[in-house]
Coordinates of C-alpha atoms in Angstrom, one line a residue:
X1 CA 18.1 -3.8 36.3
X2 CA 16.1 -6.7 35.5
X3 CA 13.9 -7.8 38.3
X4 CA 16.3 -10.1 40.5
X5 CA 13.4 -12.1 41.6
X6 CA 13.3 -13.8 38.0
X7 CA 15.4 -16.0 37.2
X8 CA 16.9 -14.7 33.6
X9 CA 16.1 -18.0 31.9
X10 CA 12.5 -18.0 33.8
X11 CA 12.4 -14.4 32.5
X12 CA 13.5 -15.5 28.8
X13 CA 10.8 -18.3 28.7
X14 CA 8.1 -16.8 29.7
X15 CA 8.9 -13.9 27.8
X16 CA 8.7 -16.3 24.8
X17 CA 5.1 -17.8 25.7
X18 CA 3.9 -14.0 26.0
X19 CA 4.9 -13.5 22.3
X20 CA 3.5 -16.9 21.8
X21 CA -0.3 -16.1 23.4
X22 CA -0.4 -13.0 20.8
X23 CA 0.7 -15.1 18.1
X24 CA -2.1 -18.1 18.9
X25 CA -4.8 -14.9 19.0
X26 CA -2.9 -13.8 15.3
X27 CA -3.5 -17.5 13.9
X28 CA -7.7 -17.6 15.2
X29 CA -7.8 -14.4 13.6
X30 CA -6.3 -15.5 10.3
X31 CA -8.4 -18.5 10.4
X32 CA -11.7 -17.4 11.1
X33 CA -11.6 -14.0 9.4
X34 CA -13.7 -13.7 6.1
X35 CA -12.1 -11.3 4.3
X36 CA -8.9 -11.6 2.1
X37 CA -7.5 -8.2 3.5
X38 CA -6.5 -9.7 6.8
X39 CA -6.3 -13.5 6.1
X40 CA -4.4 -12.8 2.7
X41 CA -2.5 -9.6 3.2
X42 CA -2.0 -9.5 7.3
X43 CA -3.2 -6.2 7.4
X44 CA -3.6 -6.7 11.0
X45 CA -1.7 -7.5 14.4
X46 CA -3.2 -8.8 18.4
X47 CA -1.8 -7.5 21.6
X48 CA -1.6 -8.6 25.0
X49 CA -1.3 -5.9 27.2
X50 CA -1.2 -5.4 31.0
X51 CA -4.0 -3.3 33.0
X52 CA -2.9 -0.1 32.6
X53 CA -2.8 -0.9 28.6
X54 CA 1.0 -1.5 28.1
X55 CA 1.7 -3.9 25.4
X56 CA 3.6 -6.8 27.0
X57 CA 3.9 -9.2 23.7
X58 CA 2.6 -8.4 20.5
X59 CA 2.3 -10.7 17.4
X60 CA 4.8 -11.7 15.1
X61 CA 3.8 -10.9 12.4
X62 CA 0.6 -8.6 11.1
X63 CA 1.7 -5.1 11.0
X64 CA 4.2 -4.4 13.3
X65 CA 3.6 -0.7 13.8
X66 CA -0.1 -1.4 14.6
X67 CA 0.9 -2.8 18.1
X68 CA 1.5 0.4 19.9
X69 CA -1.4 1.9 18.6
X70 CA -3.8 -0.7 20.0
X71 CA -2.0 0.2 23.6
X72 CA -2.9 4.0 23.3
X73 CA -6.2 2.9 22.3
X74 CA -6.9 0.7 25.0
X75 CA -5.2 3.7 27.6
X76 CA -7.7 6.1 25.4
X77 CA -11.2 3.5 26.4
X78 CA -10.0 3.6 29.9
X79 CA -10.4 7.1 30.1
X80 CA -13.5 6.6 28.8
X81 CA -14.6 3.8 30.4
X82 CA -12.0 3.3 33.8
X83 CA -10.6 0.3 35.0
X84 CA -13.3 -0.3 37.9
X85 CA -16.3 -0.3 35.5
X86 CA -15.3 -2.9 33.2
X87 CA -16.6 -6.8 33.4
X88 CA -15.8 -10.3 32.7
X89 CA -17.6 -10.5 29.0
X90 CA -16.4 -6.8 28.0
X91 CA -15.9 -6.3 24.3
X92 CA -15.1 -2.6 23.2
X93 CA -14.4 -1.5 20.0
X94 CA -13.7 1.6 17.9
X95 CA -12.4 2.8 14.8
X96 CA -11.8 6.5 15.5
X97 CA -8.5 7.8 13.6
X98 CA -7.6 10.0 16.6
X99 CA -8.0 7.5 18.8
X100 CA -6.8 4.2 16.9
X101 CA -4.8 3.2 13.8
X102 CA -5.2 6.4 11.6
X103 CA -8.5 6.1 9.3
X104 CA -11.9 4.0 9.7
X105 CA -11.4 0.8 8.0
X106 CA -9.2 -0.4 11.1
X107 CA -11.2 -1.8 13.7
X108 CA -9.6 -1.9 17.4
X109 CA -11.2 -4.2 19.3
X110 CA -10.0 -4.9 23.0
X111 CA -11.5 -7.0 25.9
X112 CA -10.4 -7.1 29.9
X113 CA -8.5 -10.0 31.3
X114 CA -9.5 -11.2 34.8
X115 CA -7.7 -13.4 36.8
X116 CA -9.6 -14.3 40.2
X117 CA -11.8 -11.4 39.9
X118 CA -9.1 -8.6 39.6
X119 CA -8.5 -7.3 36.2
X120 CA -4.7 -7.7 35.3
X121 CA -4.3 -7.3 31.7
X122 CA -5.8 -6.5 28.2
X123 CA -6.1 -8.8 24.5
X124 CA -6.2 -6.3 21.6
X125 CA -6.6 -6.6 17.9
X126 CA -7.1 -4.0 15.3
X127 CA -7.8 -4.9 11.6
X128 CA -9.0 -3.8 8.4
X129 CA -12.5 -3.7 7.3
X130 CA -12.6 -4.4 3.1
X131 CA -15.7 -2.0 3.8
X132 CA -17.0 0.6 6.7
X133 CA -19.2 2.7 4.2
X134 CA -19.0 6.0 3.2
X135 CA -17.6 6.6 -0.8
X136 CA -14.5 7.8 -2.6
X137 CA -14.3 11.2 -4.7
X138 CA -11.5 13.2 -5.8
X139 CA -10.9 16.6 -4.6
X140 CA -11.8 17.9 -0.8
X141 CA -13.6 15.8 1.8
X142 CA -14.2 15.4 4.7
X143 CA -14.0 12.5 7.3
X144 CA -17.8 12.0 7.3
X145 CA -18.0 11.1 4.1
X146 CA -15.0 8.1 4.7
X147 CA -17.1 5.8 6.4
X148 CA -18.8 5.5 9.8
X149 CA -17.5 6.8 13.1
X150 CA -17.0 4.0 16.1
X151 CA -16.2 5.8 19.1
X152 CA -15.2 3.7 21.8
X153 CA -18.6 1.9 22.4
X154 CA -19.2 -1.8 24.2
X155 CA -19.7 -4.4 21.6
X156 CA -20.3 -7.0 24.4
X157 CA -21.4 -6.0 27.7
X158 CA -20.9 -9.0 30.3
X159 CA -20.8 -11.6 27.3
X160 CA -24.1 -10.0 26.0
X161 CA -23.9 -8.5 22.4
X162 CA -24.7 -5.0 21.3
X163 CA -27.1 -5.9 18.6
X164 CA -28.9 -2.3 18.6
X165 CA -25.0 -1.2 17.6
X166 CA -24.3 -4.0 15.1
X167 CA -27.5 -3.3 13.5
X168 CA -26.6 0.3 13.2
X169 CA -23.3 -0.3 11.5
X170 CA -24.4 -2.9 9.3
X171 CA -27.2 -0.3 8.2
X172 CA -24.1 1.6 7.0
X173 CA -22.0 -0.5 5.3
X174 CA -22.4 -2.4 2.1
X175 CA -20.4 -5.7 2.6
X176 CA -22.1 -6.7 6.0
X177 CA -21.3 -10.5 6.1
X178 CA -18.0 -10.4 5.9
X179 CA -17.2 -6.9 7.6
X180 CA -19.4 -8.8 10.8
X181 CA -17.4 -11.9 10.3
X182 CA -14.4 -10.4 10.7
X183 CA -15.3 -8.2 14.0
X184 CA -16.2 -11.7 15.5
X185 CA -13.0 -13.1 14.2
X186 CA -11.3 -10.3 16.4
X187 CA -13.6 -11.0 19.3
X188 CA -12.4 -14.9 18.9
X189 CA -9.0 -13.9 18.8
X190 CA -8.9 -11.6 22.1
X191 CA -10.9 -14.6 23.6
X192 CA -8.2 -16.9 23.0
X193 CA -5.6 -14.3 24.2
X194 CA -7.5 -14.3 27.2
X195 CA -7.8 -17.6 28.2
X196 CA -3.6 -18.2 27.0
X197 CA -3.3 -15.6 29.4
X198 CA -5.4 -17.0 32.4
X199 CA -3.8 -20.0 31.7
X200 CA 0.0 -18.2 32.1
X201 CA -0.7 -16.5 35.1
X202 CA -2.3 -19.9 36.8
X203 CA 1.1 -22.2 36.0
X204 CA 3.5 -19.3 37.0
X205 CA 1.4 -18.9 40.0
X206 CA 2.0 -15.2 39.3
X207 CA -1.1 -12.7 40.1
X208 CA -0.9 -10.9 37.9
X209 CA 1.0 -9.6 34.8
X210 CA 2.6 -6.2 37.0
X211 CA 6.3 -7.7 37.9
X212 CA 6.9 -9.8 34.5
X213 CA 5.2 -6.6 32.7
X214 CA 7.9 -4.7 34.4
X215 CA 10.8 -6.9 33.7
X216 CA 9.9 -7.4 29.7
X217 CA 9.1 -3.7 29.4
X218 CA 12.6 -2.7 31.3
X219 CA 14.5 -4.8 29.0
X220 CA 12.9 -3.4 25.8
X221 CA 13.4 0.1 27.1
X222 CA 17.2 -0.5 28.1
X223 CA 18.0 -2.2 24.8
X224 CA 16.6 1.0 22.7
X225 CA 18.4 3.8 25.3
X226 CA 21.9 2.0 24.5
X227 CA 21.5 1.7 20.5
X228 CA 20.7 5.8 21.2
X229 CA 22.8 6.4 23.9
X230 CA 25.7 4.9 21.2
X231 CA 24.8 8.0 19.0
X232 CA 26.2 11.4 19.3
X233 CA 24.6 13.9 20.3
X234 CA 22.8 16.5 17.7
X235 CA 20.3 18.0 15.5
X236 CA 20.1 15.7 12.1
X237 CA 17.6 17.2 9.2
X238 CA 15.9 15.2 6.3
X239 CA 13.0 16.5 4.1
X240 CA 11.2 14.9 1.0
X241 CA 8.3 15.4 -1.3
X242 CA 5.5 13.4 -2.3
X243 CA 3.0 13.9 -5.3
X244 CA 0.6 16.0 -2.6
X245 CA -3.1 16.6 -4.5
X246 CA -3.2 17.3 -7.7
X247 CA -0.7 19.9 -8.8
X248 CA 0.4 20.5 -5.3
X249 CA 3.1 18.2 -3.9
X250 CA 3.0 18.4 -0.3
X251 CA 6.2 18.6 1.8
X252 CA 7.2 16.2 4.7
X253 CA 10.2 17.6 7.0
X254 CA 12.1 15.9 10.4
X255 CA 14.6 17.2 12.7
X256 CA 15.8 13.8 14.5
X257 CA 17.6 15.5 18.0
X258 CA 19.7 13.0 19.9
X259 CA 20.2 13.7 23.4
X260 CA 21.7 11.3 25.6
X261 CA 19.1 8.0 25.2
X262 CA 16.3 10.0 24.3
X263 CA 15.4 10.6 20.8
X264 CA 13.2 13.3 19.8
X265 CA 11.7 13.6 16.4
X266 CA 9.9 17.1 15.4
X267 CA 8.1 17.9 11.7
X268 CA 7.7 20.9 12.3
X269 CA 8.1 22.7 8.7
X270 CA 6.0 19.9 7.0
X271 CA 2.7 21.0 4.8
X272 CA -0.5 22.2 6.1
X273 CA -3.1 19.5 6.5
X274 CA -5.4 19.3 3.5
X275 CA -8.7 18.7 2.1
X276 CA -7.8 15.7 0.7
X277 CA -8.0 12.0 2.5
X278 CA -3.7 11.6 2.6
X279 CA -3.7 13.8 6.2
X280 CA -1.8 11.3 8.8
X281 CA -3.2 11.7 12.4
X282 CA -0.5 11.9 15.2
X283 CA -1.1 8.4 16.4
X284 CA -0.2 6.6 12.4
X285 CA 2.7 9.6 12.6
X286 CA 4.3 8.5 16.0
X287 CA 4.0 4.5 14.9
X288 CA 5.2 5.2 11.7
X289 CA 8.4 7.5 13.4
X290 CA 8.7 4.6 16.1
X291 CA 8.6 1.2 14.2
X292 CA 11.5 3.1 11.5
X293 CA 13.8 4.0 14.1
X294 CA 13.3 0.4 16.0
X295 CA 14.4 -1.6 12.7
X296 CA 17.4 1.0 12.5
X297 CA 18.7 1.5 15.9
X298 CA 17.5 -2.3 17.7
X299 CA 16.1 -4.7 15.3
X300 CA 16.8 -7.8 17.2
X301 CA 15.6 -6.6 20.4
X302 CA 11.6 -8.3 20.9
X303 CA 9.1 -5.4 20.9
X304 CA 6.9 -4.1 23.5
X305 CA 5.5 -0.6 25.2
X306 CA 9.5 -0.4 26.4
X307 CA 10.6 0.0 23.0
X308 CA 8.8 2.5 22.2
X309 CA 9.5 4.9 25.8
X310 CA 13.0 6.5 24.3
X311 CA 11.2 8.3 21.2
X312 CA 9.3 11.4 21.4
X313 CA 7.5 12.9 18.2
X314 CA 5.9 15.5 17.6
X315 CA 4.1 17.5 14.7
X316 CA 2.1 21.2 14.5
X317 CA -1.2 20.8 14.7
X318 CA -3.2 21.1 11.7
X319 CA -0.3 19.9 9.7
X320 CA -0.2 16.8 7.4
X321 CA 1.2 14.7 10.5
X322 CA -1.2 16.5 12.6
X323 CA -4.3 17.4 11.1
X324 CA -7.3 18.3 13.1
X325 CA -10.6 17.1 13.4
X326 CA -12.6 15.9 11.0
X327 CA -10.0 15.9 8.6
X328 CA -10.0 13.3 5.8
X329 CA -7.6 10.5 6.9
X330 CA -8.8 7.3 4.6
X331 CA -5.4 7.6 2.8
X332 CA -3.3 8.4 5.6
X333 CA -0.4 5.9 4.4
X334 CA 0.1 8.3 1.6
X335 CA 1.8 10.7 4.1
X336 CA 3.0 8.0 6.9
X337 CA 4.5 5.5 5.4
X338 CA 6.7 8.5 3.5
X339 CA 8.4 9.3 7.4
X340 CA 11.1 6.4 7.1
X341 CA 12.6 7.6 3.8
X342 CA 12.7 11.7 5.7
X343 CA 13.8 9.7 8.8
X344 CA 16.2 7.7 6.7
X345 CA 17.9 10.8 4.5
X346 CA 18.2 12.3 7.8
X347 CA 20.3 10.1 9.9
X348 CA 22.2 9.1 6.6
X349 CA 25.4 11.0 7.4
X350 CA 25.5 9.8 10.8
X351 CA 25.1 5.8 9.9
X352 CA 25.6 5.4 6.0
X353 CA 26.4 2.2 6.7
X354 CA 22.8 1.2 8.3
X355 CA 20.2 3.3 6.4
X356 CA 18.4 2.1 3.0
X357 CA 17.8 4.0 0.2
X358 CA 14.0 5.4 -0.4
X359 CA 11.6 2.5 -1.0
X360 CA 9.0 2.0 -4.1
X361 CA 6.4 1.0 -1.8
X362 CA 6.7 3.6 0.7
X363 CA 3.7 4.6 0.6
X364 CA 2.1 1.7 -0.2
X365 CA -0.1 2.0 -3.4
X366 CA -3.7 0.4 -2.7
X367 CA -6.0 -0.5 -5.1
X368 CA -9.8 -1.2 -4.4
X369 CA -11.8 -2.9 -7.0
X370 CA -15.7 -3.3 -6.6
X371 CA -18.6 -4.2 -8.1
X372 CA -21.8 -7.0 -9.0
X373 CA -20.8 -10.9 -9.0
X374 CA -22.8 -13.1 -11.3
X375 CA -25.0 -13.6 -8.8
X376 CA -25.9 -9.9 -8.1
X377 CA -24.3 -10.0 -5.0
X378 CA -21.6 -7.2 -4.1
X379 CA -17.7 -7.8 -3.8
X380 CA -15.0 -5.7 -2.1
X381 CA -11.4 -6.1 -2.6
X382 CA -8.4 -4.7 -1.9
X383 CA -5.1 -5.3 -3.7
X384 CA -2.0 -5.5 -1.3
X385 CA 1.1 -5.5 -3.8
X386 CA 4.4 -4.6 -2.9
X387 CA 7.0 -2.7 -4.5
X388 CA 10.9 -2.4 -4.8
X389 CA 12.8 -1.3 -1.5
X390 CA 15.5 0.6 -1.2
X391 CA 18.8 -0.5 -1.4
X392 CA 21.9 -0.9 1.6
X393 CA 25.3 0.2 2.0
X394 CA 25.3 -4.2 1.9
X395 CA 23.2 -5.8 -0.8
X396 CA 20.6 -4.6 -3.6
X397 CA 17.6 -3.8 -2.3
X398 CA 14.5 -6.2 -1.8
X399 CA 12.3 -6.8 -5.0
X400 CA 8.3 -6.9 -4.4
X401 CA 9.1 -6.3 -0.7
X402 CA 6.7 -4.3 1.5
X403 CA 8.3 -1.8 4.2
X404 CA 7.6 0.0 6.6
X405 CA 4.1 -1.9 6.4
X406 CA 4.7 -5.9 6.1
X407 CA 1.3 -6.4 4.3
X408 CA 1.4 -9.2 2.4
X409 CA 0.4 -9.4 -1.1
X410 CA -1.6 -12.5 -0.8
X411 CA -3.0 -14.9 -3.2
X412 CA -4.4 -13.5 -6.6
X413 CA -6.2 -17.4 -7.1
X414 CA -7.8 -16.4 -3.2
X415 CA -9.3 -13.0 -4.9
X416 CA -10.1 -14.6 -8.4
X417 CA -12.4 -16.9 -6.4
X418 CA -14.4 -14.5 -4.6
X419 CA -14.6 -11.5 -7.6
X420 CA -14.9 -11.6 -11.3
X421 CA -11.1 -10.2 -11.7
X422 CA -8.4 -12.3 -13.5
X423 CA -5.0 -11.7 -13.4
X424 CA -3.6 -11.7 -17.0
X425 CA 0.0 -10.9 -15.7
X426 CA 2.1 -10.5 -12.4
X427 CA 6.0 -10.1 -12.8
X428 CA 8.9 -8.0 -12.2
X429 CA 8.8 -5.1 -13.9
X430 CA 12.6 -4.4 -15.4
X431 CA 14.5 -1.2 -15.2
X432 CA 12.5 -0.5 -12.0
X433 CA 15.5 -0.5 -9.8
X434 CA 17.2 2.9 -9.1
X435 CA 21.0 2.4 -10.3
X436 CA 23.9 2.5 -7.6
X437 CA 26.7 0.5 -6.5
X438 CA 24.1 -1.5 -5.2
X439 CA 20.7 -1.4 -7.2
X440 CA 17.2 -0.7 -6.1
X441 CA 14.8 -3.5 -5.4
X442 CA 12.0 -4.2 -8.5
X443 CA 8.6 -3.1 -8.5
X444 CA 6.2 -5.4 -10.0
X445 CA 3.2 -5.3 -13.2
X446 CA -0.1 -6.2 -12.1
X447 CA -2.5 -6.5 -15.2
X448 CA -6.2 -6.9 -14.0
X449 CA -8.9 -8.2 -16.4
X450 CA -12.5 -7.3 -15.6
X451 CA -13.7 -10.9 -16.7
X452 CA -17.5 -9.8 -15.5
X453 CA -20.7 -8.3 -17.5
X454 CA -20.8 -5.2 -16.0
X455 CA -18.0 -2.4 -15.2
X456 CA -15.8 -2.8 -12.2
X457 CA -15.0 0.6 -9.8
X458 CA -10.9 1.3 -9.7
X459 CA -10.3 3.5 -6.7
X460 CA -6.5 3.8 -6.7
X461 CA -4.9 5.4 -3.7
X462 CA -1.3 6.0 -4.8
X463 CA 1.8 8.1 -4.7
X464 CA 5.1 8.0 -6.5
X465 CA 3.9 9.4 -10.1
X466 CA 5.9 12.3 -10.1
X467 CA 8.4 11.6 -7.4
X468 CA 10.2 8.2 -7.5
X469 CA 11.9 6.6 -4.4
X470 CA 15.0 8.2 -4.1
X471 CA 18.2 6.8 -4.1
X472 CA 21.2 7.5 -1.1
X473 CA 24.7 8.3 -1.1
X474 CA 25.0 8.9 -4.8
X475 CA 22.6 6.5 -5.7
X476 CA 19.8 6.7 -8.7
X477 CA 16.0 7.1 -8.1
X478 CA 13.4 4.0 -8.5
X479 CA 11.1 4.2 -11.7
X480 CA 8.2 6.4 -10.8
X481 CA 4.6 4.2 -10.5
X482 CA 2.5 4.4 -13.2
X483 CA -1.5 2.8 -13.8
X484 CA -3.0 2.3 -17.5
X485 CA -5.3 1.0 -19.6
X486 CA -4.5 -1.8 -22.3
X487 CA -5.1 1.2 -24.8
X488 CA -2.3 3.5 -23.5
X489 CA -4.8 5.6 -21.4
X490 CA -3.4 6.3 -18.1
X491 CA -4.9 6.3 -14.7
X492 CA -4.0 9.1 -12.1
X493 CA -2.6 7.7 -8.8
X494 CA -5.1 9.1 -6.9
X495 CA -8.7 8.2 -8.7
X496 CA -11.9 6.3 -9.5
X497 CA -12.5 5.0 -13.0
X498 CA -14.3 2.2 -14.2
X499 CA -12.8 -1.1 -15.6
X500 CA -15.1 -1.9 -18.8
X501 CA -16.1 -5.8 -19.2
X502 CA -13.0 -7.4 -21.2
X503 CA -10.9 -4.4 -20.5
X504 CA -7.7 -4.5 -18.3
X505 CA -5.0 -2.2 -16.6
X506 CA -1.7 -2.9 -15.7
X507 CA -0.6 -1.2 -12.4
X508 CA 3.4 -0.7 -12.3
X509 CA 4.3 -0.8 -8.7
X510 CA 7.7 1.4 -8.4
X511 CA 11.1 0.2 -7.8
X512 CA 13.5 1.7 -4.6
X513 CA 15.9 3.5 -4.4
X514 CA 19.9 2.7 -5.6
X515 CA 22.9 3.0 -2.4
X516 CA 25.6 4.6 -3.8
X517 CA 27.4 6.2 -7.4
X518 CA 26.4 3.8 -10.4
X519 CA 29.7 3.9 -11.2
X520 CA 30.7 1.5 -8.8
X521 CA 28.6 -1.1 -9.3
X522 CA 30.3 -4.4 -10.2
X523 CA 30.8 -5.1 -13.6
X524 CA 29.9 -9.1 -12.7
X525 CA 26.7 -7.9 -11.0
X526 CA 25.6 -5.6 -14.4
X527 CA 25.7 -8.5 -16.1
X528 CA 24.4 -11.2 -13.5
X529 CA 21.6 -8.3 -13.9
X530 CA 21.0 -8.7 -17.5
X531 CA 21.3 -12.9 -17.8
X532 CA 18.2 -12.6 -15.2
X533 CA 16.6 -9.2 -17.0
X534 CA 16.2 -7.7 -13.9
X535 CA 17.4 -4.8 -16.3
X536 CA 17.9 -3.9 -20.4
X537 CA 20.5 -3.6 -22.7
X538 CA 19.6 0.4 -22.6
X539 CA 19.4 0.8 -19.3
X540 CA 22.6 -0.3 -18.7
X541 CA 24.1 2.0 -21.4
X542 CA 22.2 4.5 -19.6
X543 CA 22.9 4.4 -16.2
X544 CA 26.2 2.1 -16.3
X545 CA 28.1 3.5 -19.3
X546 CA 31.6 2.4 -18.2
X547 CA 30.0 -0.9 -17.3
X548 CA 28.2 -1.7 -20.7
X549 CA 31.7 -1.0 -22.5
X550 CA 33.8 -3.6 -20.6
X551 CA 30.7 -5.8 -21.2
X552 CA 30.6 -4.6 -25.1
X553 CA 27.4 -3.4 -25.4
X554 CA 27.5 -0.5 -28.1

């Protein structure tokens, strides 16, 4: 029950002004971050949690599946560092894949809340760093040579900075100015969480955050039980493939049980971890099982710690979604971002209707160009660019849509300024779409000029070169992802090569999935699809034969 000493509508508004004080900590982050990965592409998210490290609101928008991590990362700094020891001023921060978001670029970074001189609550924010050290190779690593290790550590002790720690990271890292920028940009966001907070707590004339933390929590939790308890019961089995390392694709398998309100989801059968930077720790596994299942089962339903309460996962050790320590993680959304589509095929039979077909951008490719400036300075810069989602039982899927991340792709103008690359070309790329009855959402073509003097680094971190986004219920398979040179010469997903000055590449982001047989597709929407060449004359007589005679194509 909801806790009858708040008034429902009390309990609605101020439910609203929790999600509100994690949004205001989201916009001073966006605005006073340097970098283009988080104030372009979002690849961030700020929490307010209570005191034992519960989320209570969480941002808007960022990346949704962040949020529970930062709670089990504040819970893991209490352990290290318990509730009785920690002061006004606090700042702690850390970067550990085991303990955080998954690899080392994301920064958590969480400070107390007092409130009279008792401490009731926790601001949180985890982002990513365009640089944290370390280097890029193909074949085996290992996590030492990702980047630098943060274990939880005080950045500010009592309002007083670290600077023998800042000094030691920045002695590791190339792009120091901006990677320090945006660490104080978190530090300003918790800071403003923290004083929304105070500020809550003092016109409630509440003490503390335990009762409404209880009541928001409760609801979440109630509203995910029914969407499971609404189930039937049983065992329900997906499994995919991705492009693995090299010649080796590697193997993700789920068995989703349902059990009353309780969902458990095991990957047991999945492939060994390997020496190779795509293992996904159990912390990006659970948050990439969780947020799936949330958009499926309760979508509408505000997020918090409750939400999350009805799913179990779990994954062997020393498997993909598992891997032990110091495994190389730096390309952990090669394996984690891959769980909705098993999760999806899985649960397909039991709501066809609610599912969507593999997506193009799941995972997510990532593409890190670096280099001099003019100047002789260094840049750093990550491309966020989405691909085609899958399609519904509903409507064709999403074109140049990013899921299960919601990193945005940014502005190209914001990363011409600040690096010598130029954008010759950014469109949809036809054909892309897997054929269905309805039709898989568009990748896009990305061609990248190196407009500078010198070569430019290309580290792509990719999958989908051999195995497309499948389709669902009868539907076709996205186009595959592909990377290459103006002169035909292709560019392995997973690589580092060098941009030549006055040379480009074209990255072709792949297309989802199609929802059902191509055969019953519309012949109107065929041909709605060529007036807007979202496909081609022979790609229709390919995949929609009966379609392209009615419309007389011979």
């Amino acid at each position: 029950m909801i806790d009858s000493e708040i008034n429902p509508i009390t309990l609605e508004i101020w439910w609203s002004r929790l999600i509100a004080i994690a949004d205001e900590a989201a916009a001073t982050l966006l605005r006073t971050s340097f970098s283009t990965v988080i104030r372009e592409s979002n690849d961030y998210v700020t929490v307010l949690m209570d005191a034992g490290g519960e989320t209570i609101g969480e941002c808007t928008l960022g990346i949704p599946a962040f949020a529970a991590l930062v709670g089990r990362a504040t819970r893991a700094m209490l352990d290290r560092f318990p509730a009785p020891t920690w002061r006004e001023g606090d700042v702690v921060m850390t970067n550990d894949p085991w303990i955080g978001t998954g690899h080392l670029p994301d920064i958590v970074v969480v400070a107390p809340i007092f409130h009279h001189g008792v401490l009731v609550g926790f601001s949180g924010s985890a982002a990513h760093a365009p640089d944290i050290g370390g280097t890029f190779k193909e074949g085996p690593t290992e996590l030492i040579e990702e980047g630098v290790l943060i274990p939880p550590v005080r950045l500010y002790r009592a309002g007083e900075l670290n600077d023998d720690l800042v000094q030691l990271l920045l002695a590791n890292i190339r792009l120091k100015d901006i990677v320090f920028g945006d660490i104080e940009a978190q530090v300003n966001a918790n800071e403003v969480c923290r004083r929304r907070a105070v500020e809550f707590l003092e016109d409630t004339g509440e003490p503390d955050f335990k009762r409404l933390g209880r009541a928001v929590t409760g609801l979440a939790e109630r509203a995910m039980r029914a969407a499971i308890a609404g189930l039937p019961d049983g065992v329900y089995r997906g499994a995919i493939e991705a492009d693995g390392v090299g010649d080796q694709p590697t193997r993700i398998a789920c068995a989703v049980t349902i059990a009353g309100d309780d969902i458990t989801v095991d990957y047991g059968g999945s492939s060994p971890q390997v020496a190779y930077a795509i293992n996904s720790t159990l912390n990006y596994t659970r948050a990439y099982t969780i947020y799936p299942l949330k958009c499926l089962l309760d979508p509408f339903t505000r997020r918090n710690e409750g939400s999350y309460r009805p799913i179990r996962v779990t994954a062997p050790a020393g498997t993909i979604l598992n891997p032990t320590a110091p495994a190389p993680v730096m390309a952990r959304h090669l394996t984690g971002h891959l769980l909705s589509c098993a999760l999806f095929q899985a649960l397909s039979p039991l709501m066809p209707e609610r599912v969507v077909a593999d997506s193009g951008g799941a995972p997510a490719l990532r593409a890190h160009f670096s280099g001099r400036t003019a100047d002789g300075g260094r840049f750093g810069q990550l491309l966020f660019a989405s691909a085609g989602m899958g399609a519904s039982a509903e409507r064709d899927g999403l074109s140049t849509t990013a899921f299960p991340t919601n990193s945005g792709a940014g502005s190209v103008e914001a990363m011409e300024t600040v690096s010598p690359l130029l954008f010759l070309r950014k469109a949809f790329r036809p054909d892309s779409g897997g054929a269905g009855r309805q039709r898989g959402g568009l990748g896009q073509d990305c061609e990248i000029l190196n407009a500078a003097a010198a070569p430019i680094q290309m580290v792509l971190l990719g999958d989908r070169e051999r195995h497309p986004a499948l389709g669902i219920m009868g539907g076709g398979p996205g186009a595959p992802a592909l990377a290459a040179h103006r002169d035909g010469r292709t560019v392995p997903m997973k690589s580092r090569s060098l941009i030549q000055p006055g040379e480009s590449v074209t990255l072709s982001f792949p297309g989802g999935g199609g929802y059902g047989p191509p055969a019953d597709r519309p012949v109107a929407a065929v041909e709605t699809d060529l007036k807007r060449g979202v496909v081609t004359t022979d790609a229709v007589r390919r995949d929609y034969p009966t379609q392209a005679l009615a419309l007389g194509l011979k």
